[in-house]
């Protein structure tokens, strides 16, 4: 027990000798930091909670302490740096907009007008016409707008109708000239 007492006395004397070599400003800064830490520790619930004012005071005062004393505080230098990073990210962030920009009301009205006046136009045709007016809109955006407006697809966009129309036109062009050719060859042979 007496050995421990002698050790504590020796440590305190060395601490006082170190304090004699330090400046008055350094001693004052250390006293202010210690007083503030004690005030925070007195408010403890399960853990000490630091509000933004405590963080600001401790960050400002810890910068005045010597490097050796900064490491043994209630708040470490890494914590102070984390506070600064959070402050900077909150202050200098811009809203992160994801996705496509919204379509203006003017463009939506123009899409609606083109689709209702021209029943045979599909998405890509409307896109081309909008491009002529100076509105750059994707075909998928036009599809989405028309779907939101409950305007059905253009009839020509359905592949089965287009295929039927193609076959009907092709069949008509194939069968008619052959009939005429067959009849003209028969008449030529009879004479």
Coordinates of N, CA and C in Angstrom, one line a residue:
X1 N 0.8 -1.2 0.0 CA 0.0 0.0 0.0 C 0.9 1.3 0.0
X2 N 1.9 1.3 0.8 CA 2.8 2.4 0.8 C 3.6 2.6 -0.5
X3 N 3.9 1.5 -1.2 CA 4.5 1.6 -2.5 C 3.6 2.3 -3.5
X4 N 2.4 2.0 -3.5 CA 1.4 2.6 -4.4 C 1.3 4.1 -4.1
X5 N 1.3 4.5 -2.8 CA 1.2 5.9 -2.4 C 2.5 6.6 -2.9
X6 N 3.6 6.0 -2.8 CA 4.9 6.7 -3.2 C 4.8 6.9 -4.7
X7 N 4.3 5.9 -5.4 CA 4.2 6.0 -6.9 C 3.3 7.1 -7.3
X8 N 2.1 7.3 -6.7 CA 1.2 8.3 -7.0 C 1.8 9.7 -6.7
X9 N 2.5 9.8 -5.6 CA 3.2 11.1 -5.3 C 4.2 11.4 -6.3
X10 N 5.0 10.4 -6.8 CA 6.0 10.6 -7.8 C 5.4 11.1 -9.1
X11 N 4.3 10.5 -9.5 CA 3.6 10.8 -10.8 C 3.1 12.2 -10.7
X12 N 2.5 12.6 -9.6 CA 2.0 14.0 -9.4 C 3.1 15.0 -9.5
X13 N 4.2 14.7 -8.8 CA 5.3 15.7 -8.9 C 5.9 15.8 -10.3
X14 N 6.0 14.8 -11.0 CA 6.4 14.8 -12.4 C 5.4 15.7 -13.3
X15 N 4.1 15.5 -13.0 CA 3.1 16.2 -13.7 C 3.2 17.7 -13.4
X16 N 3.5 18.1 -12.2 CA 3.7 19.5 -11.8 C 4.9 20.1 -12.5
X17 N 6.0 19.3 -12.5 CA 7.2 19.8 -13.2 C 6.9 20.0 -14.7
X18 N 6.1 19.2 -15.3 CA 5.8 19.4 -16.7 C 4.9 20.6 -16.9
X19 N 4.0 20.8 -15.9 CA 3.2 22.0 -16.0 C 4.0 23.3 -15.9
X20 N 5.1 23.3 -15.2 CA 5.9 24.5 -15.1 C 6.5 24.9 -16.4
X21 N 6.8 23.9 -17.3 CA 7.4 24.2 -18.6 C 6.4 24.6 -19.6
X22 N 5.1 24.5 -19.4 CA 4.1 24.9 -20.4 C 3.7 26.3 -20.2
X23 N 3.1 26.8 -21.3 CA 2.7 28.2 -21.3 C 1.3 28.4 -20.6
X24 N 1.0 29.6 -20.2 CA -0.2 29.9 -19.5 C -1.4 29.6 -20.4
X25 N -1.3 29.9 -21.7 CA -2.5 29.7 -22.6 C -2.8 28.2 -22.7
X26 N -1.7 27.4 -22.8 CA -2.0 25.9 -22.8 C -2.6 25.4 -21.6
X27 N -2.2 25.9 -20.4 CA -2.8 25.5 -19.2 C -4.3 25.9 -19.1
X28 N -4.6 27.2 -19.6 CA -6.0 27.7 -19.6 C -6.8 26.8 -20.5
X29 N -6.3 26.5 -21.7 CA -7.1 25.7 -22.6 C -7.4 24.3 -22.0
X30 N -6.4 23.7 -21.4 CA -6.6 22.4 -20.7 C -7.7 22.5 -19.6
X31 N -7.6 23.5 -18.8 CA -8.6 23.7 -17.8 C -10.0 23.9 -18.4
X32 N -10.1 24.6 -19.4 CA -11.5 24.8 -20.1 C -12.0 23.5 -20.6
X33 N -11.1 22.7 -21.3 CA -11.5 21.4 -21.8 C -12.0 20.5 -20.7
X34 N -11.2 20.5 -19.6 CA -11.6 19.6 -18.5 C -12.9 20.0 -17.9
X35 N -13.1 21.3 -17.7 CA -14.3 21.8 -17.1 C -15.5 21.4 -18.0
X36 N -15.3 21.6 -19.3 CA -16.5 21.3 -20.2 C -16.7 19.7 -20.2
X37 N -15.7 19.0 -20.2 CA -15.9 17.5 -20.1 C -16.6 17.1 -18.8
X38 N -16.2 17.7 -17.7 CA -16.9 17.4 -16.4 C -18.4 17.8 -16.5
X39 N -18.7 19.0 -17.1 CA -20.1 19.4 -17.2 C -20.9 18.4 -18.1
X40 N -20.3 17.9 -19.2 CA -20.9 16.9 -20.0 C -21.1 15.6 -19.2
X41 N -20.1 15.2 -18.5 CA -20.3 13.9 -17.7 C -21.3 14.0 -16.6
X42 N -21.5 15.2 -16.1 CA -22.5 15.4 -15.0 C -23.9 15.2 -15.6
X43 N -24.1 15.4 -16.9 CA -25.4 15.3 -17.5 C -25.7 13.8 -18.0
X44 N -24.9 12.9 -17.7 CA -25.0 11.6 -18.3 C -26.3 10.9 -17.9
X45 N -26.8 10.2 -18.9 CA -27.9 9.3 -18.6 C -27.3 7.9 -18.6
X46 N -27.4 7.1 -19.6 CA -26.6 5.9 -19.6 C -25.2 6.2 -20.2
X47 N -25.2 7.1 -21.1 CA -23.9 7.6 -21.8 C -23.9 9.1 -21.9
X48 N -22.8 9.7 -21.9 CA -22.8 11.1 -22.1 C -23.3 11.5 -23.5
X49 N -24.2 12.4 -23.6 CA -24.8 12.9 -24.9 C -24.2 14.3 -25.2
X50 N -23.6 14.4 -26.3 CA -23.1 15.7 -26.7 C -24.0 16.4 -27.7
X51 N -24.5 17.6 -27.5 CA -25.2 18.3 -28.5 C -24.3 19.1 -29.4
X52 N -24.9 19.8 -30.3 CA -24.0 20.5 -31.3 C -23.2 21.6 -30.6
X53 N -23.7 22.2 -29.5 CA -22.9 23.3 -28.9 C -21.7 22.7 -28.1
X54 N -21.9 21.5 -27.5 CA -20.8 20.8 -26.9 C -19.7 20.4 -27.9
X55 N -20.2 20.0 -29.0 CA -19.2 19.6 -30.1 C -18.4 20.8 -30.5
X56 N -19.1 21.9 -30.7 CA -18.4 23.1 -31.2 C -17.3 23.6 -30.2
X57 N -17.7 23.6 -28.9 CA -16.8 24.0 -27.8 C -15.6 23.1 -27.7
X58 N -15.9 21.8 -27.7 CA -14.8 20.9 -27.6 C -13.8 20.9 -28.8
X59 N -14.4 21.0 -30.0 CA -13.6 21.0 -31.2 C -12.7 22.3 -31.2
X60 N -13.2 23.4 -30.7 CA -12.4 24.6 -30.7 C -11.3 24.6 -29.7
X61 N -11.7 24.0 -28.5 CA -10.7 24.0 -27.4 C -9.6 22.9 -27.6
X62 N -10.0 21.8 -28.1 CA -9.0 20.7 -28.3 C -7.9 21.1 -29.2
X63 N -8.2 22.0 -30.2 CA -7.2 22.4 -31.1 C -6.1 23.2 -30.4
X64 N -6.4 23.8 -29.3 CA -5.4 24.6 -28.5 C -4.5 23.8 -27.6
X65 N -4.9 22.5 -27.4 CA -4.1 21.7 -26.5 C -2.9 21.1 -27.2
X66 N -1.8 20.8 -26.5 CA -0.7 20.1 -27.1 C -1.1 18.7 -27.6
X67 N -0.4 18.2 -28.6 CA -0.7 16.9 -29.2 C -0.8 15.8 -28.2
X68 N 0.1 15.8 -27.2 CA 0.1 14.7 -26.3 C -1.2 14.6 -25.5
X69 N -1.8 15.8 -25.2 CA -3.0 15.8 -24.4 C -4.3 15.6 -25.2
X70 N -4.2 15.8 -26.5 CA -5.4 15.6 -27.3 C -5.9 14.2 -27.3
X71 N -5.0 13.3 -27.2 CA -5.3 11.8 -27.3 C -6.1 11.3 -26.1
X72 N -6.0 12.0 -25.0 CA -6.6 11.4 -23.8 C -7.8 12.3 -23.3
X73 N -8.6 12.7 -24.2 CA -9.8 13.5 -23.9 C -11.0 12.7 -24.0
X74 N -12.1 13.2 -23.6 CA -13.4 12.5 -23.7 C -13.8 12.4 -25.2
X75 N -13.3 13.3 -26.0 CA -13.5 13.2 -27.4 C -12.1 13.1 -28.1
X76 N -12.0 12.1 -28.9 CA -10.7 11.9 -29.6 C -10.6 12.7 -30.8
X77 N -9.4 12.9 -31.4 CA -9.2 13.7 -32.6 C -10.0 13.1 -33.8
X78 N -10.1 11.8 -33.8 CA -10.9 11.1 -34.9 C -12.3 11.5 -34.8
X79 N -12.8 11.6 -33.6 CA -14.2 12.0 -33.4 C -14.4 13.4 -33.9
X80 N -13.5 14.3 -33.6 CA -13.6 15.7 -34.0 C -13.6 15.8 -35.5
X81 N -12.7 15.0 -36.1 CA -12.7 15.0 -37.6 C -14.0 14.4 -38.2
X82 N -14.6 13.4 -37.6 CA -15.8 12.9 -38.0 C -16.9 14.0 -37.9
X83 N -16.9 14.8 -36.8 CA -17.9 15.8 -36.7 C -17.7 16.9 -37.8
X84 N -16.5 17.2 -38.1 CA -16.2 18.1 -39.2 C -16.7 17.6 -40.6
X85 N -16.4 16.3 -40.8 CA -16.9 15.7 -42.1 C -18.4 15.7 -42.2
X86 N -19.1 15.4 -41.1 CA -20.6 15.5 -41.1 C -21.1 16.9 -41.4
X87 N -20.4 17.8 -40.7 CA -20.8 19.2 -40.9 C -20.7 19.6 -42.4
X88 N -19.5 19.3 -43.0 CA -19.3 19.7 -44.3 C -20.3 18.9 -45.3
X89 N -20.5 17.7 -45.0 CA -21.4 17.0 -45.9 C -22.9 17.5 -45.8
X90 N -23.3 17.9 -44.6 CA -24.6 18.5 -44.5 C -24.7 19.8 -45.2
X91 N -23.6 20.6 -45.1 CA -23.6 22.0 -45.6 C -23.5 22.0 -47.1
X92 N -22.7 21.2 -47.7 CA -22.3 21.3 -49.1 C -22.8 20.1 -49.9
X93 N -24.0 19.6 -49.6 CA -24.5 18.6 -50.4 C -25.6 19.2 -51.3
X94 N -25.8 18.6 -52.4 CA -26.8 19.0 -53.4 C -27.8 17.8 -53.5
X95 N -29.1 18.1 -53.7 CA -30.0 16.9 -53.8 C -29.7 16.0 -55.0
X96 N -29.7 14.7 -54.7 CA -29.3 13.7 -55.7 C -30.6 13.4 -56.4
X97 N -30.7 13.8 -57.6 CA -31.9 13.5 -58.4 C -31.6 12.3 -59.2
X98 N -32.4 11.2 -59.0 CA -32.2 10.0 -59.8 C -33.3 9.9 -60.8
X99 N -33.0 9.2 -61.9 CA -34.0 9.0 -62.9 C -34.0 10.2 -63.9
X100 N -35.0 10.1 -64.8 CA -35.2 11.1 -65.8 C -35.8 12.3 -65.3
X101 N -35.5 13.5 -65.9 CA -36.2 14.7 -65.4 C -37.6 14.6 -65.8
X102 N -38.5 15.3 -65.0 CA -39.9 15.3 -65.3 C -40.2 16.0 -66.6
X103 N -41.3 15.5 -67.3 CA -41.8 16.1 -68.5 C -42.6 17.3 -68.2
X104 N -42.4 18.4 -69.0 CA -43.1 19.6 -68.7 C -44.6 19.5 -69.1
X105 N -45.4 20.3 -68.5 CA -46.8 20.2 -68.8 C -47.1 20.6 -70.3
X106 N -46.3 21.5 -70.8 CA -46.4 21.9 -72.2 C -46.2 20.7 -73.2
X107 N -45.2 19.9 -72.9 CA -44.8 18.8 -73.7 C -45.9 17.7 -73.5
X108 N -46.4 17.5 -72.3 CA -47.5 16.5 -72.1 C -48.7 16.9 -72.9
X109 N -49.1 18.2 -72.9 CA -50.2 18.7 -73.7 C -50.0 18.5 -75.2
X110 N -48.8 18.7 -75.7 CA -48.5 18.5 -77.1 C -48.5 17.1 -77.5
X111 N -48.0 16.2 -76.6 CA -48.1 14.7 -76.9 C -49.6 14.3 -76.9
X112 N -50.4 14.8 -76.0 CA -51.8 14.5 -76.0 C -52.5 15.0 -77.3
X113 N -52.2 16.2 -77.7 CA -52.8 16.7 -78.9 C -52.4 15.9 -80.1
X114 N -51.1 15.6 -80.3 CA -50.7 14.9 -81.4 C -51.3 13.5 -81.5
X115 N -51.4 12.8 -80.3 CA -52.0 11.5 -80.3 C -53.5 11.4 -80.6
X116 N -54.2 12.4 -80.1 CA -55.6 12.4 -80.3 C -56.0 12.9 -81.7
X117 N -55.3 13.8 -82.3 CA -55.6 14.2 -83.6 C -55.1 13.3 -84.7
X118 N -54.1 12.5 -84.4 CA -53.5 11.5 -85.4 C -53.6 10.1 -84.8
X119 N -54.7 9.5 -85.1 CA -54.9 8.1 -84.5 C -53.9 7.1 -85.0
X120 N -53.4 7.3 -86.2 CA -52.5 6.3 -86.7 C -51.0 6.4 -86.3
X121 N -50.7 7.5 -85.6 CA -49.3 7.7 -85.3 C -48.9 6.9 -84.0
X122 N -47.7 6.3 -84.1 CA -47.2 5.5 -83.0 C -46.3 6.4 -82.2
X123 N -45.6 5.8 -81.2 CA -44.7 6.5 -80.3 C -43.6 7.2 -81.1
X124 N -43.0 6.4 -82.0 CA -41.8 7.0 -82.7 C -42.2 8.1 -83.6
X125 N -43.3 8.0 -84.2 CA -43.8 9.1 -85.1 C -44.0 10.3 -84.3
X126 N -44.7 10.2 -83.2 CA -44.9 11.3 -82.3 C -43.6 11.9 -81.8
X127 N -42.6 11.0 -81.5 CA -41.3 11.5 -81.1 C -40.6 12.3 -82.2
X128 N -40.7 11.9 -83.5 CA -40.2 12.6 -84.6 C -40.8 14.0 -84.8
X129 N -42.1 14.0 -84.6 CA -42.8 15.3 -84.8 C -42.5 16.3 -83.6
X130 N -42.3 15.7 -82.4 CA -41.9 16.6 -81.3 C -40.5 17.1 -81.5
X131 N -39.7 16.3 -82.1 CA -38.3 16.7 -82.4 C -38.3 17.9 -83.4
X132 N -39.3 17.9 -84.3 CA -39.4 19.0 -85.3 C -39.8 20.3 -84.6
X133 N -40.6 20.2 -83.5 CA -41.0 21.3 -82.7 C -39.9 21.7 -81.7
X134 N -38.8 21.0 -81.6 CA -37.8 21.3 -80.6 C -37.9 20.7 -79.3
X135 N -38.8 19.7 -79.1 CA -38.9 19.0 -77.9 C -38.2 17.6 -78.0
X136 N -37.2 17.4 -77.2 CA -36.5 16.1 -77.3 C -37.1 15.2 -76.2
X137 N -37.9 14.2 -76.6 CA -38.6 13.3 -75.7 C -38.4 11.9 -76.2
X138 N -38.1 10.9 -75.4 CA -37.9 9.5 -75.8 C -39.3 8.9 -76.1
X139 N -39.2 7.8 -76.9 CA -40.5 7.1 -77.2 C -41.1 6.4 -76.0
X140 N -40.2 5.9 -75.1 CA -40.7 5.3 -73.9 C -41.4 6.3 -73.0
X141 N -40.9 7.6 -73.0 CA -41.6 8.6 -72.2 C -42.9 9.0 -72.8
X142 N -43.0 9.0 -74.1 CA -44.3 9.2 -74.8 C -45.3 8.1 -74.5
X143 N -44.8 6.9 -74.5 CA -45.6 5.7 -74.1 C -46.2 5.9 -72.7
X144 N -45.3 6.3 -71.8 CA -45.7 6.4 -70.4 C -46.7 7.5 -70.2
X145 N -46.5 8.7 -70.9 CA -47.4 9.8 -70.8 C -48.8 9.4 -71.4
X146 N -48.8 8.7 -72.5 CA -50.1 8.3 -73.1 C -50.8 7.3 -72.2
X147 N -50.0 6.4 -71.6 CA -50.6 5.4 -70.7 C -51.2 6.1 -69.5
X148 N -50.5 7.2 -69.0 CA -51.1 7.9 -67.8 C -52.3 8.7 -68.2
X149 N -52.4 9.2 -69.5 CA -53.6 9.9 -70.0 C -54.7 8.9 -70.4
X150 N -54.4 7.6 -70.4 CA -55.4 6.6 -70.8 C -55.8 6.7 -72.3
X151 N -54.8 7.1 -73.1 CA -54.9 7.1 -74.5 C -54.4 5.8 -75.1
X152 N -55.2 5.0 -75.8 CA -54.7 3.7 -76.3 C -53.7 3.8 -77.3
X153 N -53.0 2.7 -77.6 CA -52.0 2.7 -78.6 C -52.6 2.9 -80.0
X154 N -51.7 3.4 -80.9 CA -52.1 3.6 -82.3 C -52.4 2.2 -82.9
X155 N -53.5 2.1 -83.8 CA -53.8 0.8 -84.3 C -52.7 0.2 -85.2
X156 N -51.9 1.0 -85.8 CA -50.9 0.4 -86.7 C -49.7 -0.2 -85.9
X157 N -49.7 0.1 -84.6 CA -48.6 -0.4 -83.8 C -48.7 -1.9 -83.5
X158 N -49.9 -2.4 -83.6 CA -50.1 -3.8 -83.3 C -49.6 -4.6 -84.5
X159 N -48.7 -5.6 -84.2 CA -48.0 -6.3 -85.3 C -49.0 -7.2 -86.1
X160 N -50.0 -7.8 -85.5 CA -50.9 -8.7 -86.2 C -51.7 -7.9 -87.3
X161 N -52.1 -6.7 -87.0 CA -52.8 -5.9 -88.0 C -51.9 -5.5 -89.1
X162 N -50.7 -5.1 -88.8 CA -49.8 -4.7 -89.8 C -49.4 -5.9 -90.7
X163 N -49.3 -7.1 -90.1 CA -48.9 -8.3 -90.9 C -50.1 -8.6 -91.8
X164 N -51.3 -8.6 -91.3 CA -52.5 -8.9 -92.1 C -52.6 -7.9 -93.3
X165 N -52.4 -6.6 -93.0 CA -52.4 -5.6 -94.1 C -51.3 -5.9 -95.1
X166 N -50.2 -6.2 -94.7 CA -49.1 -6.5 -95.6 C -49.4 -7.7 -96.5
X167 N -49.9 -8.8 -95.9 CA -50.3 -10.0 -96.7 C -51.4 -9.7 -97.6
X168 N -52.4 -8.9 -97.2 CA -53.5 -8.6 -98.1 C -53.0 -7.8 -99.3
X169 N -52.1 -6.8 -99.0 CA -51.6 -6.0 -100.1 C -50.7 -6.9 -101.1
X170 N -49.9 -7.7 -100.5 CA -49.1 -8.6 -101.3 C -49.9 -9.6 -102.1
X171 N -50.9 -10.2 -101.5 CA -51.7 -11.1 -102.2 C -52.5 -10.5 -103.4
X172 N -52.9 -9.3 -103.1 CA -53.6 -8.6 -104.2 C -52.6 -8.2 -105.4
X173 N -51.4 -7.9 -105.1 CA -50.4 -7.6 -106.1 C -49.9 -8.8 -106.8
X174 N -49.9 -9.9 -106.2 CA -49.4 -11.2 -106.8 C -50.5 -11.8 -107.7
X175 N -51.7 -11.9 -107.2 CA -52.7 -12.6 -107.9 C -53.2 -11.8 -109.1
X176 N -53.4 -10.5 -109.1 CA -54.0 -9.8 -110.3 C -53.1 -9.8 -111.5
X177 N -51.8 -9.6 -111.4 CA -51.0 -9.6 -112.6 C -50.9 -11.0 -113.2
X178 N -51.0 -12.0 -112.4 CA -50.9 -13.4 -113.0 C -52.1 -13.7 -113.7
X179 N -53.3 -13.3 -113.2 CA -54.5 -13.6 -113.9 C -54.5 -12.9 -115.3
X180 N -54.1 -11.7 -115.3 CA -54.1 -10.9 -116.6 C -53.1 -11.6 -117.5
X181 N -51.9 -12.0 -117.0 CA -50.9 -12.6 -117.9 C -51.4 -13.9 -118.4
X182 N -52.1 -14.7 -117.6 CA -52.6 -16.0 -118.0 C -53.7 -15.8 -119.1
X183 N -54.6 -14.8 -118.9 CA -55.6 -14.6 -119.8 C -55.0 -14.1 -121.2
X184 N -54.0 -13.2 -121.1 CA -53.4 -12.7 -122.3 C -52.7 -13.8 -123.1
X185 N -52.1 -14.7 -122.4 CA -51.4 -15.8 -123.1 C -52.3 -16.8 -123.7
X186 N -53.5 -17.0 -123.1 CA -54.5 -17.9 -123.7 C -55.1 -17.3 -125.0
X187 N -55.3 -15.9 -124.9 CA -55.9 -15.3 -126.1 C -54.9 -15.3 -127.3
X188 N -53.6 -15.1 -126.9 CA -52.6 -15.1 -128.0 C -52.5 -16.5 -128.6
X189 N -52.7 -17.6 -127.9 CA -52.6 -18.9 -128.5 C -53.8 -19.2 -129.3
X190 N -55.0 -18.7 -129.0 CA -56.2 -19.0 -129.7 C -56.1 -18.4 -131.1
X191 N -55.6 -17.3 -131.3 CA -55.6 -16.6 -132.5 C -54.7 -17.2 -133.4

